[in-house]
mmCIF file of C-alpha atoms in Angstrom:
data_model
loop_
_atom_site.group_PDB
_atom_site.id
_atom_site.type_symbol
_atom_site.label_atom_id
_atom_site.label_comp_id
_atom_site.label_asym_id
_atom_site.label_seq_id
_atom_site.Cartn_x
_atom_site.Cartn_y
_atom_site.Cartn_z
ATOM 1 C CA MET A 3 -21.782 -39.694 -13.604
ATOM 2 C CA ILE A 4 -21.681 -35.908 -13.955
ATOM 3 C CA THR A 5 -25.155 -34.430 -14.142
ATOM 4 C CA LEU A 6 -26.304 -31.787 -16.611
ATOM 5 C CA GLY A 7 -26.594 -29.318 -13.742
ATOM 6 C CA GLU A 8 -23.014 -29.981 -12.657
ATOM 7 C CA ARG A 9 -21.788 -29.436 -16.220
ATOM 8 C CA ARG A 10 -23.676 -26.165 -16.399
ATOM 9 C CA ASP A 11 -22.208 -25.007 -13.084
ATOM 10 C CA ALA A 12 -18.683 -25.947 -14.208
ATOM 11 C CA PHE A 13 -19.185 -24.043 -17.466
ATOM 12 C CA LEU A 14 -20.399 -20.932 -15.632
ATOM 13 C CA GLU A 15 -17.461 -21.149 -13.223
ATOM 14 C CA THR A 16 -15.034 -21.294 -16.145
ATOM 15 C CA ILE A 17 -16.652 -18.264 -17.798
ATOM 16 C CA ALA A 18 -16.480 -16.304 -14.539
ATOM 17 C CA ARG A 19 -12.827 -17.279 -14.100
ATOM 18 C CA LEU A 20 -11.868 -16.204 -17.612
ATOM 19 C CA THR A 21 -13.753 -12.915 -17.224
ATOM 20 C CA ALA A 22 -11.880 -12.153 -13.987
ATOM 21 C CA GLU A 23 -8.535 -13.083 -15.567
ATOM 22 C CA ARG A 24 -9.137 -10.801 -18.538
ATOM 23 C CA ALA A 25 -10.106 -7.937 -16.258
ATOM 24 C CA ALA A 26 -6.882 -8.430 -14.269
ATOM 25 C CA ALA A 27 -4.819 -8.613 -17.472
ATOM 26 C CA ARG A 28 -6.310 -5.579 -19.201
ATOM 27 C CA GLY A 29 -4.281 -2.916 -17.415
ATOM 28 C CA ILE A 30 -1.039 -4.879 -17.712
ATOM 29 C CA VAL A 31 -1.437 -5.503 -21.440
ATOM 30 C CA SER A 32 -2.357 -1.850 -21.989
ATOM 31 C CA SER A 33 0.839 -0.796 -20.201
ATOM 32 C CA LEU A 34 2.888 -3.219 -22.273
ATOM 33 C CA ARG A 35 1.486 -1.784 -25.474
ATOM 34 C CA ALA A 36 2.301 1.746 -24.340
ATOM 35 C CA SER A 37 5.879 0.705 -23.507
ATOM 36 C CA SER A 38 8.696 1.241 -25.986
ATOM 37 C CA ALA A 39 10.273 -2.104 -25.072
ATOM 38 C CA GLU A 40 10.277 -4.975 -27.525
ATOM 39 C CA VAL A 41 7.781 -7.726 -26.753
ATOM 40 C CA TRP A 42 10.478 -10.328 -26.247
ATOM 41 C CA ASP A 43 12.340 -8.083 -23.786
ATOM 42 C CA TRP A 44 9.657 -8.777 -21.206
ATOM 43 C CA GLU A 45 9.935 -11.530 -18.638
ATOM 44 C CA ILE A 46 6.818 -13.635 -18.224
ATOM 45 C CA PRO A 47 5.845 -13.738 -14.544
ATOM 46 C CA ALA A 48 3.671 -16.536 -13.197
ATOM 47 C CA HIS A 49 0.561 -14.370 -12.853
ATOM 48 C CA TRP A 50 0.591 -13.747 -16.620
ATOM 49 C CA ARG A 51 0.182 -17.462 -17.337
ATOM 50 C CA THR A 52 -3.605 -17.463 -17.500
ATOM 51 C CA ALA A 53 -6.079 -18.079 -20.282
ATOM 52 C CA GLY A 54 -7.583 -14.641 -19.688
ATOM 53 C CA PHE A 55 -4.181 -12.991 -20.151
ATOM 54 C CA VAL A 56 -3.705 -14.900 -23.419
ATOM 55 C CA GLN A 57 -7.158 -13.813 -24.616
ATOM 56 C CA GLU A 58 -6.347 -10.181 -23.834
ATOM 57 C CA LEU A 59 -3.055 -10.387 -25.747
ATOM 58 C CA THR A 60 -4.791 -12.045 -28.695
ATOM 59 C CA SER A 61 -7.402 -9.293 -28.721
ATOM 60 C CA THR A 62 -4.621 -6.688 -28.658
ATOM 61 C CA ALA A 63 -2.950 -8.417 -31.614
ATOM 62 C CA SER A 64 -6.240 -8.194 -33.522
ATOM 63 C CA ASP A 65 -6.644 -4.502 -32.659
ATOM 64 C CA ALA A 66 -3.105 -3.691 -33.872
ATOM 65 C CA LEU A 67 -3.462 -5.566 -37.159
ATOM 66 C CA GLU A 68 -4.614 -2.733 -39.435
ATOM 67 C CA SER A 69 -2.197 -0.109 -38.114
ATOM 68 C CA ASN A 70 0.881 -2.263 -37.494
ATOM 69 C CA PRO A 71 0.857 -5.903 -38.666
ATOM 70 C CA ARG A 72 4.367 -6.551 -37.313
ATOM 71 C CA GLU A 73 3.329 -5.388 -33.862
ATOM 72 C CA SER A 74 0.236 -7.567 -34.151
ATOM 73 C CA LEU A 75 2.437 -10.555 -34.978
ATOM 74 C CA ALA A 76 4.617 -9.925 -31.928
ATOM 75 C CA TYR A 77 1.621 -9.828 -29.563
ATOM 76 C CA ALA A 78 0.131 -12.961 -31.107
ATOM 77 C CA GLN A 79 3.444 -14.794 -30.756
ATOM 78 C CA LEU A 80 3.687 -13.714 -27.110
ATOM 79 C CA ALA A 81 0.123 -14.930 -26.560
ATOM 80 C CA LEU A 82 1.055 -18.317 -28.013
ATOM 81 C CA ALA A 83 4.220 -18.546 -25.894
ATOM 82 C CA ILE A 84 2.194 -17.937 -22.742
ATOM 83 C CA ALA A 85 -0.634 -20.254 -23.803
ATOM 84 C CA THR A 86 1.730 -23.169 -24.367
ATOM 85 C CA SER A 87 3.474 -22.544 -21.014
ATOM 86 C CA ILE A 88 0.271 -23.032 -18.982
ATOM 87 C CA PRO A 89 0.493 -26.351 -17.076
ATOM 88 C CA VAL A 90 -1.647 -29.198 -18.419
ATOM 89 C CA GLY A 91 -4.953 -29.531 -16.606
ATOM 90 C CA THR A 92 -5.160 -25.899 -15.531
ATOM 91 C CA TYR A 93 -8.219 -25.420 -17.754
ATOM 92 C CA PRO A 94 -10.734 -27.705 -19.461
ATOM 93 C CA THR A 95 -9.392 -29.037 -22.773
ATOM 94 C CA PRO A 96 -11.671 -26.840 -24.964
ATOM 95 C CA VAL A 97 -10.403 -23.682 -23.234
ATOM 96 C CA GLN A 98 -6.741 -24.593 -23.735
ATOM 97 C CA ALA A 99 -7.412 -25.565 -27.360
ATOM 98 C CA GLN A 100 -9.285 -22.318 -28.007
ATOM 99 C CA ILE A 101 -6.600 -19.966 -26.665
ATOM 100 C CA GLU A 102 -3.809 -21.747 -28.565
ATOM 101 C CA GLY A 103 -5.842 -21.902 -31.772
ATOM 102 C CA ALA A 104 -6.854 -18.238 -31.522
ATOM 103 C CA ALA A 105 -3.226 -17.174 -31.033
ATOM 104 C CA TRP A 106 -2.154 -19.187 -34.074
ATOM 105 C CA LYS A 107 -5.001 -17.614 -36.085
ATOM 106 C CA GLU A 108 -3.772 -14.092 -35.296
ATOM 107 C CA ILE A 109 -0.220 -15.123 -36.190
ATOM 108 C CA GLY A 110 -1.482 -16.357 -39.544
ATOM 109 C CA THR A 111 -3.496 -13.224 -40.231
ATOM 110 C CA ALA A 112 -0.560 -10.949 -39.392
ATOM 111 C CA HIS A 113 1.585 -12.907 -41.863
ATOM 112 C CA ARG A 114 -1.176 -12.554 -44.475
ATOM 113 C CA TYR A 115 -1.261 -8.774 -44.043
ATOM 114 C CA VAL A 116 2.423 -8.464 -44.920
ATOM 115 C CA GLY A 117 2.192 -10.860 -47.873
ATOM 116 C CA GLU A 118 3.839 -13.876 -46.210
ATOM 117 C CA PHE A 119 1.234 -16.303 -47.505
ATOM 118 C CA ASP A 120 3.041 -19.613 -46.949
ATOM 119 C CA ALA A 121 3.729 -18.647 -43.338
ATOM 120 C CA ALA A 122 0.071 -17.687 -42.944
ATOM 121 C CA LEU A 123 -1.105 -21.096 -44.171
ATOM 122 C CA ARG A 124 1.316 -22.878 -41.816
ATOM 123 C CA ALA A 125 -0.060 -20.885 -38.900
ATOM 124 C CA TYR A 126 -3.636 -21.733 -39.874
ATOM 125 C CA ASP A 127 -2.646 -25.419 -40.031
ATOM 126 C CA ALA A 128 -1.298 -25.110 -36.493
ATOM 127 C CA ALA A 129 -4.531 -23.454 -35.372
ATOM 128 C CA GLN A 130 -6.533 -26.367 -36.759
ATOM 129 C CA ARG A 131 -4.296 -28.835 -34.930
ATOM 130 C CA ALA A 132 -4.934 -26.939 -31.701
ATOM 131 C CA TYR A 133 -8.686 -26.918 -32.262
ATOM 132 C CA GLY A 134 -8.497 -30.614 -33.089
ATOM 133 C CA GLU A 135 -7.705 -31.257 -29.432
ATOM 134 C CA ALA A 136 -11.336 -30.421 -28.630
ATOM 135 C CA ASP A 137 -14.191 -31.870 -30.667
ATOM 136 C CA THR A 138 -16.536 -29.034 -29.678
ATOM 137 C CA LEU A 139 -14.770 -26.228 -31.589
ATOM 138 C CA VAL A 140 -16.515 -26.721 -34.951
ATOM 139 C CA HIS A 141 -17.296 -23.030 -35.368
ATOM 140 C CA ASP A 142 -13.737 -21.929 -34.502
ATOM 141 C CA SER A 143 -12.437 -24.423 -37.040
ATOM 142 C CA ALA A 144 -14.707 -22.945 -39.722
ATOM 143 C CA VAL A 145 -13.396 -19.451 -38.942
ATOM 144 C CA ILE A 146 -9.841 -20.698 -39.526
ATOM 145 C CA GLU A 147 -10.880 -22.206 -42.848
ATOM 146 C CA LEU A 148 -12.389 -18.846 -43.820
ATOM 147 C CA ALA A 149 -9.059 -17.183 -43.007
ATOM 148 C CA ARG A 150 -7.320 -19.807 -45.152
ATOM 149 C CA ALA A 151 -9.754 -19.135 -47.997
ATOM 150 C CA ILE A 152 -8.761 -15.452 -47.893
ATOM 151 C CA VAL A 153 -5.108 -16.382 -48.464
ATOM 152 C CA LEU A 154 -5.594 -18.908 -51.284
ATOM 153 C CA PRO A 155 -6.725 -16.421 -53.993
ATOM 154 C CA GLU A 156 -3.591 -14.365 -53.278
ATOM 155 C CA MET A 157 -1.674 -17.476 -54.369
ATOM 156 C CA GLN A 158 -3.870 -17.950 -57.473
ATOM 157 C CA ARG A 159 -5.536 -21.017 -55.912
ATOM 158 C CA HIS A 160 -9.043 -19.840 -56.749
ATOM 159 C CA GLU A 161 -10.869 -23.144 -57.181
ATOM 160 C CA GLU A 162 -9.414 -24.503 -53.952
ATOM 161 C CA ALA A 163 -10.680 -21.415 -52.153
ATOM 162 C CA LEU A 164 -14.151 -21.757 -53.675
ATOM 163 C CA GLN A 165 -14.388 -25.397 -52.575
ATOM 164 C CA LEU A 166 -13.339 -24.429 -49.063
ATOM 165 C CA LEU A 167 -15.905 -21.637 -48.887
ATOM 166 C CA ALA A 168 -18.667 -23.970 -50.062
ATOM 167 C CA SER A 169 -17.747 -26.440 -47.299
ATOM 168 C CA ILE A 170 -17.897 -23.917 -44.434
ATOM 169 C CA GLU A 171 -20.966 -21.950 -45.520
ATOM 170 C CA PRO A 172 -23.359 -24.580 -44.034
ATOM 171 C CA VAL A 173 -21.463 -24.421 -40.716
ATOM 172 C CA PHE A 174 -22.063 -20.695 -40.353
ATOM 173 C CA GLU A 175 -25.671 -21.166 -41.435
ATOM 174 C CA SER A 176 -26.187 -23.814 -38.730
ATOM 175 C CA PHE A 177 -24.785 -21.440 -36.091
ATOM 176 C CA GLU A 178 -26.868 -18.564 -37.515
ATOM 177 C CA ASP A 179 -23.613 -16.604 -37.773
ATOM 178 C CA ARG A 180 -24.655 -13.924 -40.257
ATOM 179 C CA ARG A 181 -21.404 -11.958 -39.999
ATOM 180 C CA HIS A 182 -19.159 -14.816 -41.126
ATOM 181 C CA LEU A 183 -21.781 -16.007 -43.610
ATOM 182 C CA VAL A 184 -21.674 -12.607 -45.298
ATOM 183 C CA GLN A 185 -17.857 -12.775 -45.362
ATOM 184 C CA VAL A 186 -18.016 -16.167 -47.082
ATOM 185 C CA ARG A 187 -20.311 -14.751 -49.754
ATOM 186 C CA GLN A 188 -18.255 -11.587 -50.125
ATOM 187 C CA LEU A 189 -15.068 -13.585 -50.695
ATOM 188 C CA THR A 190 -16.856 -15.946 -53.078
ATOM 189 C CA ALA A 191 -18.021 -12.951 -55.125
ATOM 190 C CA ASN A 192 -14.500 -11.480 -55.112
ATOM 191 C CA ILE A 193 -13.080 -14.724 -56.498
ATOM 192 C CA PHE A 194 -15.749 -14.862 -59.189
ATOM 193 C CA TYR A 195 -14.765 -11.258 -60.037
ATOM 194 C CA MET A 196 -11.094 -12.285 -60.358
ATOM 195 C CA GLN A 197 -12.178 -15.105 -62.675
ATOM 196 C CA SER A 198 -14.288 -12.705 -64.776
ATOM 197 C CA ARG A 199 -17.459 -14.588 -63.774
ATOM 198 C CA MET A 200 -19.315 -11.307 -63.353
ATOM 199 C CA GLN A 201 -22.920 -12.509 -63.390
ATOM 200 C CA GLU A 202 -22.178 -15.106 -60.703
ATOM 201 C CA ALA A 203 -20.312 -12.494 -58.676
ATOM 202 C CA ARG A 204 -23.270 -10.109 -58.917
ATOM 203 C CA THR A 205 -25.765 -12.757 -57.777
ATOM 204 C CA VAL A 206 -23.696 -13.787 -54.743
ATOM 205 C CA LEU A 207 -22.904 -10.208 -53.743
ATOM 206 C CA GLU A 208 -26.504 -9.027 -53.972
ATOM 207 C CA LYS A 209 -27.481 -11.930 -51.718
ATOM 208 C CA ALA A 210 -24.761 -10.972 -49.248
ATOM 209 C CA LEU A 211 -26.019 -7.399 -49.155
ATOM 210 C CA GLN A 212 -29.481 -8.673 -48.212
ATOM 211 C CA ASP A 213 -28.003 -10.645 -45.318
ATOM 212 C CA VAL A 214 -25.581 -8.096 -43.868
ATOM 213 C CA SER A 215 -26.575 -6.529 -40.576
ATOM 214 C CA PHE A 216 -27.884 -2.986 -41.035
ATOM 215 C CA ASP A 217 -25.535 -1.598 -38.361
ATOM 216 C CA ASP A 218 -22.451 -3.233 -39.929
ATOM 217 C CA LEU A 219 -21.615 -0.151 -41.964
ATOM 218 C CA TYR A 220 -18.073 -1.243 -42.850
ATOM 219 C CA THR A 221 -19.146 -4.527 -44.448
ATOM 220 C CA ARG A 222 -22.090 -2.873 -46.175
ATOM 221 C CA ALA A 223 -19.792 -0.208 -47.637
ATOM 222 C CA GLY A 224 -17.284 -2.787 -48.871
ATOM 223 C CA LEU A 225 -19.993 -4.920 -50.472
ATOM 224 C CA THR A 226 -21.572 -1.889 -52.127
ATOM 225 C CA SER A 227 -18.233 -0.711 -53.546
ATOM 226 C CA THR A 228 -17.402 -4.165 -54.920
ATOM 227 C CA LEU A 229 -20.852 -4.454 -56.461
ATOM 228 C CA GLY A 230 -20.164 -1.147 -58.185
ATOM 229 C CA LEU A 231 -17.005 -2.625 -59.734
ATOM 230 C CA ILE A 232 -18.995 -5.619 -60.963
ATOM 231 C CA TYR A 233 -21.747 -3.449 -62.445
ATOM 232 C CA GLY A 234 -19.037 -1.488 -64.236
ATOM 233 C CA GLN A 235 -17.627 -4.685 -65.743
ATOM 234 C CA LEU A 236 -21.143 -5.643 -66.860
ATOM 235 C CA GLY A 237 -21.490 -2.327 -68.688
ATOM 236 C CA ARG A 238 -24.020 -0.929 -66.187
ATOM 237 C CA ARG A 239 -21.830 2.088 -65.502
ATOM 238 C CA GLU A 240 -24.478 4.590 -64.395
ATOM 239 C CA GLU A 241 -25.660 2.088 -61.775
ATOM 240 C CA ALA A 242 -22.019 1.495 -60.834
ATOM 241 C CA LEU A 243 -21.541 5.224 -60.180
ATOM 242 C CA ALA A 244 -24.630 5.291 -57.945
ATOM 243 C CA LEU A 245 -23.231 2.380 -55.912
ATOM 244 C CA PHE A 246 -19.798 4.011 -55.622
ATOM 245 C CA HIS A 247 -21.315 7.245 -54.328
ATOM 246 C CA ARG A 248 -23.387 5.290 -51.798
ATOM 247 C CA ALA A 249 -20.313 3.380 -50.608
ATOM 248 C CA ARG A 250 -18.267 6.579 -50.439
ATOM 249 C CA GLY A 251 -20.800 8.180 -48.107
ATOM 250 C CA MET A 252 -20.539 5.217 -45.753
ATOM 251 C CA PHE A 253 -16.730 5.287 -45.794
ATOM 252 C CA VAL A 254 -16.827 9.024 -45.031
ATOM 253 C CA ASP A 255 -19.082 8.339 -42.032
ATOM 254 C CA LEU A 256 -16.613 5.686 -40.860
ATOM 255 C CA GLY A 257 -13.667 8.078 -41.213
ATOM 256 C CA MET A 258 -11.862 5.664 -43.556
ATOM 257 C CA THR A 259 -9.902 8.115 -45.702
ATOM 258 C CA GLY A 260 -8.031 5.423 -47.620
ATOM 259 C CA GLU A 261 -11.243 3.673 -48.664
ATOM 260 C CA VAL A 262 -12.824 7.008 -49.603
ATOM 261 C CA THR A 263 -9.874 7.658 -51.914
ATOM 262 C CA ARG A 264 -10.078 4.155 -53.426
ATOM 263 C CA THR A 265 -13.755 4.740 -54.132
ATOM 264 C CA ASP A 266 -13.014 8.114 -55.717
ATOM 265 C CA TRP A 267 -10.498 6.318 -57.926
ATOM 266 C CA ALA A 268 -13.159 3.796 -59.002
ATOM 267 C CA VAL A 269 -15.520 6.667 -59.803
ATOM 268 C CA ALA A 270 -12.822 8.317 -61.921
ATOM 269 C CA THR A 271 -12.106 5.202 -63.996
ATOM 270 C CA THR A 272 -15.840 4.649 -64.518
ATOM 271 C CA VAL A 273 -16.242 8.239 -65.707
ATOM 272 C CA LEU A 274 -13.371 7.626 -68.131
ATOM 273 C CA GLU A 275 -15.144 4.527 -69.465
ATOM 274 C CA LEU A 276 -18.283 6.638 -69.950
ATOM 275 C CA GLY A 277 -16.254 8.902 -72.220
ATOM 276 C CA ASP A 278 -15.962 12.045 -70.084
ATOM 277 C CA THR A 279 -12.180 12.341 -70.388
ATOM 278 C CA THR A 280 -11.929 15.881 -68.999
ATOM 279 C CA LYS A 281 -13.829 14.994 -65.818
ATOM 280 C CA ALA A 282 -11.914 11.730 -65.459
ATOM 281 C CA ILE A 283 -8.566 13.532 -65.645
ATOM 282 C CA GLU A 284 -9.677 15.938 -62.913
ATOM 283 C CA LEU A 285 -10.860 13.103 -60.641
ATOM 284 C CA LEU A 286 -7.775 10.962 -61.255
ATOM 285 C CA ARG A 287 -5.432 13.853 -60.426
ATOM 286 C CA SER A 288 -7.316 14.360 -57.165
ATOM 287 C CA SER A 289 -7.270 10.642 -56.283
ATOM 288 C CA ARG A 290 -3.572 10.385 -57.035
ATOM 289 C CA THR A 291 -2.803 13.420 -54.881
ATOM 290 C CA ASN A 292 -4.792 11.969 -51.986
ATOM 291 C CA PHE A 293 -3.031 8.605 -52.264
ATOM 292 C CA LEU A 294 0.327 10.386 -52.082
ATOM 293 C CA ARG A 295 -0.862 12.383 -49.086
ATOM 294 C CA LEU A 296 -1.738 9.078 -47.392
ATOM 295 C CA THR A 297 1.724 7.684 -48.339
ATOM 296 C CA MET A 298 0.032 4.966 -50.414
ATOM 297 C CA ALA A 299 2.644 5.044 -53.177
ATOM 298 C CA HIS A 300 1.585 1.815 -54.899
ATOM 299 C CA GLU A 301 -2.036 2.968 -55.269
ATOM 300 C CA ALA A 302 -0.816 6.401 -56.344
ATOM 301 C CA GLY A 303 1.253 4.743 -59.060
ATOM 302 C CA LEU A 304 -1.681 2.715 -60.384
ATOM 303 C CA ALA A 305 -3.916 5.784 -60.324
ATOM 304 C CA GLY A 306 -1.126 7.583 -62.152
ATOM 305 C CA LEU A 307 -1.225 5.001 -64.916
ATOM 306 C CA ASP A 308 -4.982 5.498 -65.238
ATOM 307 C CA LEU A 309 -4.320 9.244 -65.403
ATOM 308 C CA ALA A 310 -1.671 8.712 -68.085
ATOM 309 C CA ASP A 311 -4.163 6.616 -70.047
ATOM 310 C CA ALA A 312 -6.782 9.377 -69.818
ATOM 311 C CA LEU A 313 -4.241 11.991 -70.929
ATOM 312 C CA ILE A 314 -3.277 9.843 -73.911
ATOM 313 C CA VAL A 315 -6.953 9.571 -74.878
ATOM 314 C CA ASP A 316 -7.119 13.371 -74.668
ATOM 315 C CA GLY A 317 -4.071 13.733 -76.917
ATOM 316 C CA ARG A 318 -1.830 15.081 -74.137
ATOM 317 C CA MET A 319 1.103 12.705 -74.568
ATOM 318 C CA SER A 320 3.702 14.994 -73.002
ATOM 319 C CA GLU A 321 1.684 15.266 -69.782
ATOM 320 C CA ALA A 322 1.173 11.482 -69.760
ATOM 321 C CA ARG A 323 4.939 10.947 -69.899
ATOM 322 C CA GLN A 324 5.407 13.425 -67.046
ATOM 323 C CA VAL A 325 2.947 11.497 -64.867
ATOM 324 C CA VAL A 326 4.791 8.220 -65.535
ATOM 325 C CA GLU A 327 8.098 9.924 -64.740
ATOM 326 C CA SER A 328 6.693 11.199 -61.449
ATOM 327 C CA ALA A 329 5.267 7.800 -60.522
ATOM 328 C CA LEU A 330 8.658 6.207 -61.198
ATOM 329 C CA ALA A 331 10.413 8.727 -58.941
ATOM 330 C CA GLU A 332 7.844 8.086 -56.195
ATOM 331 C CA PHE A 333 8.310 4.307 -56.413
ATOM 332 C CA ILE A 334 12.094 4.737 -56.146
ATOM 333 C CA ALA A 335 11.789 7.115 -53.186
ATOM 334 C CA ALA A 336 9.396 4.754 -51.393
ATOM 335 C CA LYS A 337 11.726 1.782 -52.122
ATOM 336 C CA LEU A 338 8.888 -0.235 -53.586
ATOM 337 C CA ASN A 339 9.185 -3.551 -55.407
ATOM 338 C CA HIS A 340 12.194 -3.589 -57.752
ATOM 339 C CA ASN A 341 10.158 -5.292 -60.482
ATOM 340 C CA ALA A 342 7.586 -2.495 -60.293
ATOM 341 C CA ILE A 343 10.332 0.104 -60.725
ATOM 342 C CA ILE A 344 11.691 -1.765 -63.775
ATOM 343 C CA ALA A 345 8.190 -1.854 -65.306
ATOM 344 C CA LEU A 346 7.659 1.886 -64.829
ATOM 345 C CA ALA A 347 11.130 2.671 -66.201
ATOM 346 C CA TYR A 348 10.263 0.606 -69.286
ATOM 347 C CA LEU A 349 7.028 2.556 -69.737
ATOM 348 C CA ARG A 350 8.823 5.888 -69.376
ATOM 349 C CA ASP A 351 11.314 4.878 -72.047
ATOM 350 C CA ILE A 352 8.867 3.375 -74.556
ATOM 351 C CA LEU A 353 6.096 6.004 -74.447
ATOM 352 C CA PRO A 354 7.879 8.519 -76.718
ATOM 353 C CA THR A 355 8.306 5.957 -79.522
ATOM 354 C CA THR A 356 5.541 3.356 -79.307
ATOM 355 C CA SER A 357 2.654 3.455 -81.750
ATOM 356 C CA SER A 358 0.350 1.889 -79.126
ATOM 357 C CA PRO A 359 0.811 3.948 -75.952
ATOM 358 C CA ARG A 360 -2.450 2.836 -74.315
ATOM 359 C CA LYS A 361 -1.520 -0.824 -74.772
ATOM 360 C CA ALA A 362 1.872 -0.128 -73.193
ATOM 361 C CA VAL A 363 0.218 1.561 -70.199
ATOM 362 C CA ASP A 364 -2.226 -1.325 -69.816
ATOM 363 C CA HIS A 365 0.595 -3.883 -70.009
ATOM 364 C CA VAL A 366 2.504 -2.206 -67.178
ATOM 365 C CA LYS A 367 -0.654 -1.677 -65.120
ATOM 366 C CA LYS A 368 -1.473 -5.392 -65.250
ATOM 367 C CA HIS A 369 2.057 -6.228 -64.130
ATOM 368 C CA LEU A 370 1.873 -3.863 -61.140
ATOM 369 C CA LYS A 371 -1.415 -5.451 -60.059
ATOM 370 C CA ARG A 372 0.068 -8.954 -60.328
ATOM 371 C CA LEU A 373 2.962 -7.937 -58.087
ATOM 372 C CA SER A 374 0.574 -7.565 -55.139
ATOM 373 C CA PHE A 375 0.334 -11.378 -54.967
ATOM 374 C CA GLU A 376 3.455 -12.314 -56.979
ATOM 375 C CA PRO A 377 6.128 -9.894 -55.680
ATOM 376 C CA ALA A 378 8.959 -11.841 -57.347
ATOM 377 C CA ARG A 379 7.325 -11.795 -60.788
ATOM 378 C CA VAL A 380 9.864 -10.587 -63.373
ATOM 379 C CA PHE A 381 8.693 -7.859 -65.745
ATOM 380 C CA LEU A 382 8.723 -8.739 -69.451
ATOM 381 C CA PRO A 383 8.338 -6.059 -72.135
ATOM 382 C CA GLN A 384 5.214 -5.999 -74.263
ATOM 383 C CA PRO A 385 5.560 -8.346 -77.276
ATOM 384 C CA GLU A 386 6.161 -6.473 -80.487
ATOM 385 C CA GLU A 387 3.243 -6.491 -82.951
#
């Protein structure tokens, strides 16, 4: 019978081995990332076939996710190819299960980032099958289910996502994993927001803000910004503005220009709702310009529709039509979704004659937002009154 001391020694030996393998892999993986060669152009020598090398590749895939999801996918797929080529028995079963499951998780997340939701769910299923090989990976399994819950709302499967989140919250609580616990609550609040359950969203989000680590500035900023949106929907617009400004300061400190611009956009629409049309027009023009500077054409188009709405409120119909015309040209130049281009072309054509220009703008805006999770959705003109 293996004693507790022997198990502890074996565990420490495995940790030391993996640490050494990752250290040996780090320089090689860094060189591969700096190379211009395609991932699959590389031969896989025997000394790459280690769990530590797979972990380093998986970490690289995670690091590349925000800047280049396709590159992230390639590194995750290479990590999986190496993981599955390691001879059986080289590592304890939990180690082998963990490296395969982690590679599948990164594959799924890369697919999610580029809107390939079915592929993402298939990858998460594969990750769960890998983790199922080891009964000890309860926490890793919960992390995969959290990733799955992020995808489901994009497919309009809100209730399924909420049930999944409720099932994994106790797991993170039992592990005292505050970071993932906050993510569960943040996603739960976001789904409530999508379902227009604003009071429930506010309650969950305020609880999440109490639990988030003080030094986790990114999560705190995101929670604060979302809470501002909820307060705005509840009619507490002055409080919403205070939250937006607080979130903006954190995003500035983090150097996240895109999030700063999104927050400025939220401020502008809130100012418009408060009735200060002149100030809103100024802020929306600035936000739209910054989105274009960041080559975020879709966001620039949506901000442009908010700007057109504000101009219509101010009686400046000609300028509103010019903004829509510009947004259409930008969508065409950026080769964005064909259904989005059709919707904007419709708005350009109907604005000069419609008796309800704000309703037409709102109709097109809602369609553009739906396209983010239903890219094949066909645009239908606004029903005639």
